[in-house]
Backbone as numpy.savetxt, mean C-alpha at the origin, in Angstrom:
# Nx Ny Nz CAx CAy CAz Cx Cy Cz
-9.91 -5.48 22.29 -11.07 -4.80 22.76 -11.42 -3.59 22.15
-10.62 -3.35 20.92 -11.07 -2.22 20.11 -11.39 -2.87 18.65
-10.41 -3.37 18.04 -10.76 -4.32 16.74 -11.18 -5.52 17.03
-10.45 -6.24 17.79 -10.60 -7.68 18.18 -11.29 -7.89 19.32
-12.00 -9.04 19.52 -12.86 -9.22 20.92 -11.88 -9.15 22.12
-12.49 -8.53 23.11 -11.55 -8.42 24.43 -11.37 -9.89 24.98
-12.28 -10.72 24.99 -12.22 -11.97 25.46 -12.17 -12.91 24.24
-10.87 -13.22 23.83 -10.71 -14.08 22.55 -10.37 -15.59 22.96
-10.99 -16.44 22.13 -10.81 -17.75 22.45 -9.28 -18.31 22.26
-9.01 -19.32 22.84 -7.51 -19.62 22.95 -6.70 -19.69 21.64
-7.36 -20.12 20.59 -6.82 -20.37 19.20 -7.38 -19.34 18.11
-7.69 -18.04 18.69 -8.41 -17.01 17.94 -7.38 -16.59 16.68
-7.85 -16.43 15.54 -7.13 -16.03 14.43 -7.42 -14.56 14.12
-6.59 -13.78 14.23 -6.84 -12.28 14.00 -6.99 -12.06 12.41
-6.13 -12.67 11.71 -6.28 -12.66 10.17 -7.72 -13.09 9.74
-7.96 -14.19 10.13 -9.31 -14.93 9.52 -10.41 -13.94 10.00
-10.28 -13.42 11.22 -11.43 -12.53 11.88 -11.45 -11.36 11.05
-10.51 -10.68 10.67 -10.57 -9.54 10.04 -10.96 -9.68 8.50
-10.79 -10.84 7.98 -10.91 -11.12 6.54 -12.43 -11.49 6.40
-13.17 -11.53 7.59 -14.69 -11.70 7.60 -15.35 -10.29 7.36
-14.48 -9.26 7.31 -15.12 -7.93 7.20 -14.61 -7.27 5.97
-13.30 -7.51 5.60 -12.75 -6.98 4.32 -12.11 -7.96 3.33
-12.20 -7.33 2.09 -11.76 -8.17 0.94 -10.22 -7.99 0.72
-9.62 -7.22 1.79 -7.97 -7.21 1.48 -7.45 -6.67 2.83
-6.16 -7.10 2.82 -5.39 -6.43 4.02 -3.89 -6.17 3.50
-3.56 -4.99 3.76 -2.25 -4.44 3.33 -1.12 -5.01 4.38
-0.20 -5.83 3.77 0.91 -6.50 4.66 1.83 -5.19 5.03
1.90 -4.94 6.37 3.19 -3.87 6.57 4.47 -4.46 6.97
4.35 -5.75 7.53 5.61 -6.45 7.93 6.69 -6.62 7.06
6.01 -6.71 5.67 6.96 -7.02 4.63 7.93 -5.80 4.34
7.56 -4.54 4.76 8.33 -3.33 4.73 9.59 -3.45 5.45
9.49 -4.11 6.66 10.71 -4.20 7.45 11.58 -5.34 7.24
10.94 -6.35 6.60 11.73 -7.58 6.30 10.94 -8.43 5.38
11.49 -9.02 4.48 10.57 -9.92 3.51 10.18 -11.17 4.23
8.83 -11.51 4.05 8.35 -12.54 4.70 8.83 -13.94 4.09
9.08 -14.92 5.02 9.54 -16.25 4.63 8.28 -16.98 3.87
8.81 -17.86 3.05 7.62 -18.74 2.29 6.68 -19.48 3.14
7.00 -19.86 4.35 6.31 -20.51 5.28 5.30 -19.66 5.84
5.76 -18.40 6.26 4.86 -17.35 6.64 3.73 -17.04 5.64
4.19 -16.66 4.43 3.15 -16.39 3.37 2.22 -17.68 3.26
2.61 -18.75 3.24 1.80 -19.94 3.14 0.63 -19.93 4.17
1.24 -19.58 5.30 0.30 -19.47 6.57 -0.91 -18.50 6.07
-0.51 -17.33 5.71 -1.45 -16.18 5.51 -2.31 -16.64 4.45
-1.87 -17.34 3.38 -2.84 -17.82 2.27 -3.85 -18.84 2.82
-3.35 -19.72 3.65 -4.19 -20.83 4.10 -5.28 -20.25 4.91
-5.00 -19.42 5.79 -5.92 -18.83 6.69 -6.97 -18.01 5.97
-7.03 -17.55 4.73 -7.94 -16.83 4.17 -8.53 -17.75 2.99
-8.32 -19.04 2.83 -8.55 -19.76 1.69 -10.04 -19.83 1.46
-10.78 -19.74 2.57 -12.25 -19.74 2.27 -12.89 -18.46 1.77
-12.00 -17.34 1.62 -12.55 -16.27 1.12 -12.05 -15.97 -0.27
-12.82 -16.40 -1.25 -12.47 -16.48 -2.61 -11.93 -15.34 -3.20
-12.71 -14.02 -2.74 -12.50 -12.81 -3.41 -11.13 -11.96 -2.52
-10.78 -12.69 -1.60 -9.83 -11.93 -0.81 -8.40 -11.92 -1.30
-7.80 -10.61 -1.37 -6.35 -10.57 -1.87 -5.67 -9.78 -0.64
-4.36 -10.16 -0.71 -3.28 -9.38 0.15 -2.84 -8.29 -0.81
-2.33 -7.30 -0.42 -1.51 -6.38 -0.90 -0.22 -6.32 0.05
1.03 -5.98 -0.31 1.96 -6.06 0.44 3.02 -4.94 0.19
3.61 -4.29 1.14 4.72 -3.35 0.83 5.95 -4.06 0.62
6.82 -3.39 -0.38 8.05 -4.00 -0.57 9.05 -3.67 0.32
10.05 -4.31 0.73 11.02 -4.34 1.77 11.59 -2.89 1.60
11.84 -2.04 2.70 12.37 -0.97 2.64 13.79 -0.80 2.10
14.38 -1.88 2.02 15.87 -1.95 1.48 15.65 -1.39 -0.16
14.57 -1.47 -0.58 14.53 -1.06 -2.18 13.83 0.30 -2.35
13.27 0.86 -1.20 12.53 2.10 -1.32 13.20 2.97 -0.54
13.73 2.87 0.66 14.22 3.73 1.56 15.79 3.75 1.90
16.46 2.67 1.61 17.82 2.45 1.85 18.51 2.49 0.60
18.79 3.58 0.05 19.23 3.87 -1.48 20.62 4.18 -1.61
21.45 4.02 -0.36 22.75 4.51 -0.41 23.73 3.44 -1.18
23.25 2.16 -1.24 24.05 1.15 -1.92 23.16 0.25 -2.67
23.63 -0.32 -3.73 23.04 -1.21 -4.70 22.45 -2.46 -3.88
21.37 -3.03 -4.17 20.88 -4.21 -3.54 21.55 -5.30 -4.34
21.40 -6.68 -3.57 21.91 -7.92 -4.10 21.09 -8.62 -4.68
21.54 -9.74 -5.55 20.71 -10.81 -5.77 19.93 -11.59 -4.70
20.92 -11.79 -3.73 20.30 -12.52 -2.47 19.16 -11.79 -1.85
19.16 -10.43 -1.75 17.97 -9.69 -1.15 16.85 -9.70 -2.05
17.02 -9.78 -3.42 15.78 -9.84 -4.41 15.36 -11.37 -4.17
15.97 -12.23 -3.97 15.45 -13.57 -3.87 14.77 -13.81 -2.43
15.11 -13.10 -1.47 14.41 -12.99 -0.30 12.98 -12.46 -0.30
12.97 -11.48 -0.96 11.71 -10.91 -1.46 10.65 -11.87 -2.05
11.27 -12.41 -3.12 10.59 -13.45 -3.98 10.02 -14.58 -3.16
10.74 -14.95 -2.36 10.46 -16.31 -1.66 9.07 -16.17 -1.00
8.76 -15.11 -0.38 7.36 -15.04 0.35 6.30 -14.56 -0.76
6.69 -13.71 -1.62 5.70 -13.15 -2.49 5.27 -14.07 -3.57
6.13 -14.81 -3.93 5.74 -16.09 -5.04 4.68 -16.87 -4.39
4.86 -17.15 -3.18 3.73 -18.07 -2.63 2.42 -17.60 -2.80
2.17 -16.13 -2.51 1.00 -15.56 -2.55 0.53 -15.38 -4.08
1.69 -15.04 -4.94 1.35 -14.84 -6.21 0.67 -16.09 -6.95
1.38 -17.22 -6.62 1.01 -18.65 -7.15 -0.41 -19.00 -6.82
-0.76 -18.61 -5.67 -2.14 -19.00 -5.11 -3.17 -17.93 -5.53
-2.86 -16.97 -6.27 -3.84 -15.96 -6.80 -4.32 -15.04 -5.64
-3.43 -14.68 -4.56 -3.96 -14.00 -3.44 -3.08 -12.83 -3.33
-2.21 -12.54 -4.29 -1.36 -11.25 -4.21 -1.93 -10.26 -5.08
-2.60 -9.37 -4.57 -3.38 -8.19 -5.45 -2.36 -6.99 -5.96
-1.56 -6.79 -5.09 -0.48 -5.82 -5.41 0.55 -5.75 -4.58
1.79 -5.30 -5.11 3.07 -4.99 -4.49 3.24 -3.63 -4.41
3.21 -2.88 -3.21 3.29 -1.45 -3.06 4.72 -1.01 -2.83
5.27 -0.17 -3.67 6.50 0.57 -3.83 6.29 1.86 -3.08
6.36 1.87 -1.74 6.09 3.13 -1.13 7.49 3.91 -0.89
7.52 5.15 -1.39 8.50 5.92 -1.37 8.15 7.21 -0.28
9.07 7.80 0.28 8.89 8.90 1.32 8.71 10.18 0.34
8.38 11.23 1.11 8.11 12.52 0.68 9.39 13.07 0.04
10.56 12.68 0.74 11.87 13.20 0.42 12.43 12.54 -0.79
11.59 11.60 -1.41 12.03 10.92 -2.58 11.41 11.90 -3.86
12.30 12.75 -4.29 11.81 13.61 -5.49 12.21 13.21 -6.81
11.53 13.73 -7.75 11.68 13.34 -9.29 13.16 13.86 -9.69
14.25 13.34 -9.51 15.38 13.69 -9.97 15.90 12.58 -10.98
16.87 12.62 -11.75 17.35 11.81 -12.56 18.05 10.44 -11.74
18.52 10.70 -10.74 18.90 9.50 -9.81 17.75 8.76 -9.28
16.63 9.53 -8.86 15.54 8.74 -8.34 14.97 8.03 -9.32
14.69 8.57 -10.60 14.07 8.01 -11.66 14.79 6.66 -12.19
16.06 6.77 -12.16 16.86 5.60 -12.54 16.62 4.42 -11.32
16.71 4.83 -9.99 16.37 3.97 -9.03 15.18 3.28 -9.14
14.04 4.00 -9.38 12.77 3.48 -9.53 12.58 2.63 -10.66
13.14 3.01 -11.77 13.27 2.13 -12.96 13.85 0.83 -12.75
14.93 0.86 -12.04 15.52 -0.61 -11.69 14.84 -1.28 -10.73
13.99 -0.80 -9.66 13.12 -1.48 -8.97 11.98 -2.17 -9.73
11.48 -1.30 -10.71 10.21 -1.91 -11.33 10.74 -2.88 -12.29
11.91 -2.93 -12.85 12.41 -4.03 -13.75 12.62 -5.22 -12.93
13.07 -4.97 -11.67 13.54 -6.16 -10.80 12.35 -6.91 -10.34
11.17 -6.27 -10.22 10.08 -7.00 -9.75 8.78 -6.94 -10.57
8.99 -6.91 -11.97 8.14 -6.47 -12.92 7.04 -7.72 -13.01
7.37 -8.93 -12.53 6.35 -10.12 -12.61 5.21 -9.89 -11.59
5.40 -8.94 -10.70 4.26 -8.81 -9.70 3.31 -7.42 -10.13
2.21 -7.44 -9.63 1.36 -6.29 -9.90 1.88 -5.14 -9.01
2.53 -4.44 -9.63 3.14 -3.17 -8.79 2.41 -2.00 -8.79
2.29 -1.27 -7.60 1.82 0.07 -7.50 2.85 0.95 -6.79
2.86 2.18 -7.18 3.94 3.08 -6.80 3.46 4.33 -5.90
3.81 4.39 -4.93 3.39 5.61 -3.91 4.55 6.63 -3.88
4.32 7.89 -4.43 5.22 8.87 -4.24 4.35 9.94 -3.60
5.10 10.87 -2.82 4.45 11.85 -2.05 4.71 13.42 -2.37
5.69 13.61 -3.26 6.15 14.72 -3.66 5.57 15.29 -5.00
5.34 16.39 -5.15 4.55 17.06 -6.44 5.43 16.88 -7.78
6.63 16.79 -7.46 7.71 16.82 -8.62 7.33 15.43 -9.52
6.70 14.53 -8.88 6.49 13.34 -9.71 5.05 13.60 -10.50
4.35 14.46 -10.38 3.09 14.76 -11.02 3.31 15.28 -12.58
4.19 14.65 -13.24 4.58 15.00 -14.58 3.93 14.15 -15.60
3.22 14.52 -16.62 2.57 13.73 -17.63 3.43 12.52 -18.11
4.79 12.74 -18.25 5.66 11.90 -18.75 5.80 10.66 -17.66
5.75 10.96 -16.27 5.87 9.99 -15.37 4.69 9.23 -15.38
3.49 9.73 -15.43 2.25 8.86 -15.55 2.18 8.01 -16.85
2.65 8.62 -17.98 2.55 7.80 -19.19 3.59 6.71 -19.03
4.65 6.83 -18.40 5.79 5.80 -18.34 5.17 4.67 -17.48
4.50 5.02 -16.30 3.92 4.18 -15.56 2.96 3.16 -16.51
2.09 3.88 -17.21 1.13 3.10 -18.01 1.94 2.24 -19.05
3.02 2.58 -19.59 3.75 1.70 -20.54 4.44 0.51 -19.69
4.90 0.80 -18.53 5.43 -0.31 -17.68 4.18 -1.25 -17.11
2.87 -0.68 -17.10 2.01 -1.57 -16.52 2.12 -1.44 -14.95
2.56 -0.26 -14.40 2.58 -0.06 -13.08 1.45 1.01 -12.56
0.91 0.64 -11.43 -0.17 1.46 -10.79 0.23 2.57 -10.09
-0.53 3.51 -10.13 -0.21 4.95 -9.32 -1.04 4.81 -8.06
-0.46 5.29 -6.89 -1.16 5.18 -5.64 -1.60 6.41 -5.45
-3.15 6.81 -5.33 -3.67 7.90 -5.01 -3.82 7.95 -3.54
-3.31 9.49 -2.95 -3.13 9.38 -1.56 -3.96 10.54 -0.96
-4.37 10.46 0.34 -4.86 11.39 1.11 -3.76 11.55 2.28
-3.21 12.84 2.47 -2.22 12.99 3.45 -2.35 14.55 3.70
-1.70 14.94 4.84 -1.68 16.51 5.20 -1.03 17.06 3.91
-1.63 18.28 3.66 -1.15 18.90 2.42 -0.43 20.06 2.89
0.91 19.91 2.50 1.98 21.05 2.82 2.31 21.37 1.43
3.20 22.36 1.51 3.92 22.70 0.27 4.61 21.51 -0.46
4.31 21.42 -1.78 4.88 20.27 -2.66 4.31 18.77 -2.29
3.24 18.63 -1.47 2.63 17.39 -1.09 1.80 17.06 -2.08
1.63 15.96 -2.86 0.78 15.38 -3.55 -0.74 15.34 -2.94
-1.77 15.83 -3.70 -3.13 15.99 -3.25 -4.02 14.85 -3.76
-5.24 14.72 -3.42 -6.18 13.82 -4.01 -6.16 13.60 -5.42
-6.22 12.33 -6.00 -6.24 12.35 -7.35 -7.09 10.98 -7.63
-7.17 10.71 -8.97 -7.87 9.31 -9.43 -7.09 8.68 -10.60
-5.78 8.88 -10.50 -4.94 8.24 -11.47 -5.10 6.74 -11.57
-5.33 6.16 -12.61 -5.14 4.65 -12.77 -4.33 4.49 -13.92
-3.01 3.67 -13.72 -2.12 3.63 -14.73 -1.91 2.11 -15.10
-2.64 1.37 -14.64 -2.59 -0.16 -14.73 -4.07 -0.76 -14.48
-4.03 -2.03 -14.59 -5.35 -2.64 -14.45 -5.66 -2.58 -12.77
-4.90 -2.13 -12.12 -5.03 -2.21 -10.52 -5.16 -0.63 -10.11
-6.25 -0.27 -9.58 -6.28 1.19 -8.96 -6.02 1.04 -7.54
-5.44 2.10 -6.92 -5.07 2.09 -5.60 -5.12 3.16 -4.75
-5.82 3.24 -3.68 -5.99 4.39 -2.91 -5.49 4.14 -1.32
-4.56 5.15 -0.78 -4.17 5.00 0.46 -4.49 6.27 1.31
-5.18 6.27 2.37 -5.58 7.36 3.05 -4.87 7.28 4.39
-4.05 8.44 4.74 -3.12 8.42 5.65 -3.54 9.04 7.04
-4.74 9.80 6.83 -5.09 10.67 8.03 -4.61 12.09 7.76
-5.13 13.09 8.45 -4.71 14.54 8.23 -4.36 15.04 9.39
-3.30 14.41 10.22 -2.94 14.82 11.37 -1.63 15.95 11.16
-2.11 17.13 10.81 -1.25 18.20 10.48 0.01 18.54 11.52
-0.58 18.40 12.77 0.20 18.75 13.93 1.45 17.76 13.96
1.32 16.58 13.63 2.40 15.50 13.89 3.07 14.93 12.71
2.48 15.28 11.47 2.97 14.56 10.20 4.42 14.76 9.95
4.88 15.94 10.10 6.32 16.13 9.64 7.19 16.57 11.04
6.61 16.36 12.23 7.40 16.72 13.25 8.36 15.59 13.62
9.74 15.89 13.63 10.81 14.92 13.67 10.66 13.95 14.83
10.18 14.20 15.99 10.27 13.06 16.92 8.79 12.51 17.18
7.88 12.88 16.27 6.61 12.28 16.17 6.75 10.66 16.10
6.14 9.75 16.81 5.89 8.39 16.80 5.17 8.01 15.62
5.20 6.75 15.17 4.16 6.30 14.17 2.72 6.47 14.56
2.57 5.97 15.81 1.20 6.22 16.48 0.69 7.59 16.51
1.60 8.69 16.58 1.20 9.98 16.73 0.97 10.51 15.39
1.65 10.07 14.44 1.50 10.57 13.02 0.28 10.04 12.51
-0.14 8.78 12.78 -1.25 8.38 12.08 -2.63 8.28 12.97
-2.57 9.14 13.90 -3.79 9.22 14.98 -4.73 10.38 14.48
-5.60 9.71 13.66 -6.45 10.60 13.02 -7.93 9.77 12.52
-9.07 10.23 12.97 -10.37 9.58 12.50 -11.00 10.59 11.70
-11.20 10.17 10.44 -11.90 10.75 9.47 -13.47 10.98 9.71
-14.01 12.11 9.31 -15.44 12.58 9.40 -15.96 12.00 8.11
-17.23 11.73 8.18 -18.00 11.10 7.02 -17.73 12.07 5.86
-17.91 13.31 6.04 -17.83 14.17 4.90 -16.37 14.30 4.33
-15.30 13.85 5.02 -14.17 13.71 4.46 -13.95 12.61 3.64
-14.60 11.47 4.01 -14.38 10.14 3.32 -15.35 10.15 2.16
-16.38 10.80 2.09 -17.22 10.64 0.99 -16.65 10.97 -0.38
-15.78 12.04 -0.61 -15.23 12.13 -1.89 -14.34 11.00 -2.17
-13.80 10.32 -1.16 -12.83 9.15 -1.50 -13.70 7.94 -2.16
-14.84 7.85 -1.68 -15.73 6.82 -2.06 -16.05 6.99 -3.55
-16.50 8.35 -3.87 -16.80 8.76 -5.11 -15.55 8.60 -6.08
-14.38 8.96 -5.66 -13.17 8.67 -6.55 -12.89 7.22 -6.70
-13.15 6.29 -5.62 -12.94 4.88 -5.88 -13.72 4.44 -6.92
-14.91 4.70 -6.98 -16.03 4.34 -8.01 -15.74 4.89 -9.08
-15.15 6.17 -9.31 -14.76 6.54 -10.74 -13.55 5.83 -11.26
-12.71 5.60 -10.30 -11.44 4.62 -10.67 -11.93 3.29 -11.21
-12.96 2.91 -10.51 -13.43 1.42 -10.92 -14.15 1.45 -12.18
-14.67 2.43 -12.81 -15.35 2.64 -13.83 -14.59 2.84 -15.05
-13.25 2.88 -14.86 -12.46 3.11 -16.19 -12.33 1.70 -16.87
-12.36 1.67 -18.22 -12.40 0.44 -18.91 -11.36 -0.56 -18.67
-10.20 -0.11 -18.34 -9.02 -1.05 -18.21 -8.94 -1.53 -16.65
-9.65 -0.94 -15.91 -9.51 -1.21 -14.41 -10.10 -2.53 -14.03
-9.24 -3.40 -13.43 -9.67 -4.77 -13.07 -10.25 -4.70 -11.73
-9.44 -4.01 -10.84 -9.91 -3.97 -9.29 -9.26 -2.81 -8.70
-9.93 -2.18 -7.78 -9.46 -1.06 -7.13 -9.42 -1.42 -5.54
-8.11 -1.00 -5.01 -7.96 -1.28 -3.47 -8.00 0.07 -2.91
-8.66 0.11 -1.81 -8.64 1.15 -0.93 -8.24 0.81 0.46
-7.00 1.34 0.98 -6.33 1.12 2.05 -6.48 2.23 3.01
-7.02 2.03 4.39 -6.88 3.03 5.46 -5.74 2.78 6.28
-4.91 3.77 6.37 -3.57 3.61 7.10 -3.62 4.40 8.38
-4.64 4.85 8.71 -4.72 5.76 9.87 -5.02 4.77 11.07
-3.95 3.88 11.36 -4.30 2.80 12.16 -4.19 2.72 13.64
-3.84 4.04 14.17 -4.09 4.09 15.55 -5.35 3.77 16.43
-5.21 2.87 17.11 -6.44 2.29 17.91 -7.65 2.06 17.24
-7.34 1.35 16.00 -8.57 0.96 15.25 -9.20 1.89 14.30
-8.66 3.04 14.24 -9.29 4.20 13.38 -9.37 3.78 11.86
-8.36 2.99 11.50 -8.48 2.61 10.23 -9.48 1.62 9.72
-9.83 0.82 10.73 -10.87 -0.09 10.65 -12.34 0.56 10.58
-12.46 1.57 11.59 -13.61 2.26 11.55 -13.82 3.05 10.34
-12.85 3.58 9.74 -13.09 4.52 8.55 -13.13 3.46 7.32
-12.52 2.50 7.35 -12.59 1.45 6.17 -14.16 0.92 6.06
-14.80 0.64 7.26 -16.09 0.24 7.26 -17.03 1.35 6.80
-16.70 2.64 7.23 -17.49 3.83 6.92 -17.48 3.82 5.41
């Protein structure tokens, strides 16, 4: 009743419906567990009539948030099982390595990130870091050398939080807008819904439209993805359309 019709047909397909409005969907479920090949094949089939449509997908949190122990070959294979299906069909635009604000640029973190990048280098990777310690020229240069994209973000700006930017370090430009809910962003007991409950005003989005166009104008840029992550009650859809 907000994003999808209130009275849906019995065989209503949400993915096919949303693909009628947008050229991309960022898959969030792959953060919590890697998709099976059968699931990925279903996603691809349901957008087959949209030639320009591409999925982007978060990497399983096992590789970005659960860093106490080394991952296994079996876990890597689980990720590749679903991603390869989308990649082989030309429908995987980017794999998002999303790290939390607490992931700061230390020797240990740099080693971990390097290992992740090398493990999944056959995919079009983009990296999201949220702490300003990563904004070092050598880090951005390293991403360019590895062909890994930098994720430009809009988030509540606290001390040491990365602000808006237009960095493109691979053929894929990437933007994620998270909302500006300062009240809930770092509150320990805030739910996901509370944290991302924010509707952008037109004047707040206009600079991001300009940044996206600037990123797309760079000579080596093949495509730019702009993802709205302020998903509570369809606000991401409203702002993406805006």
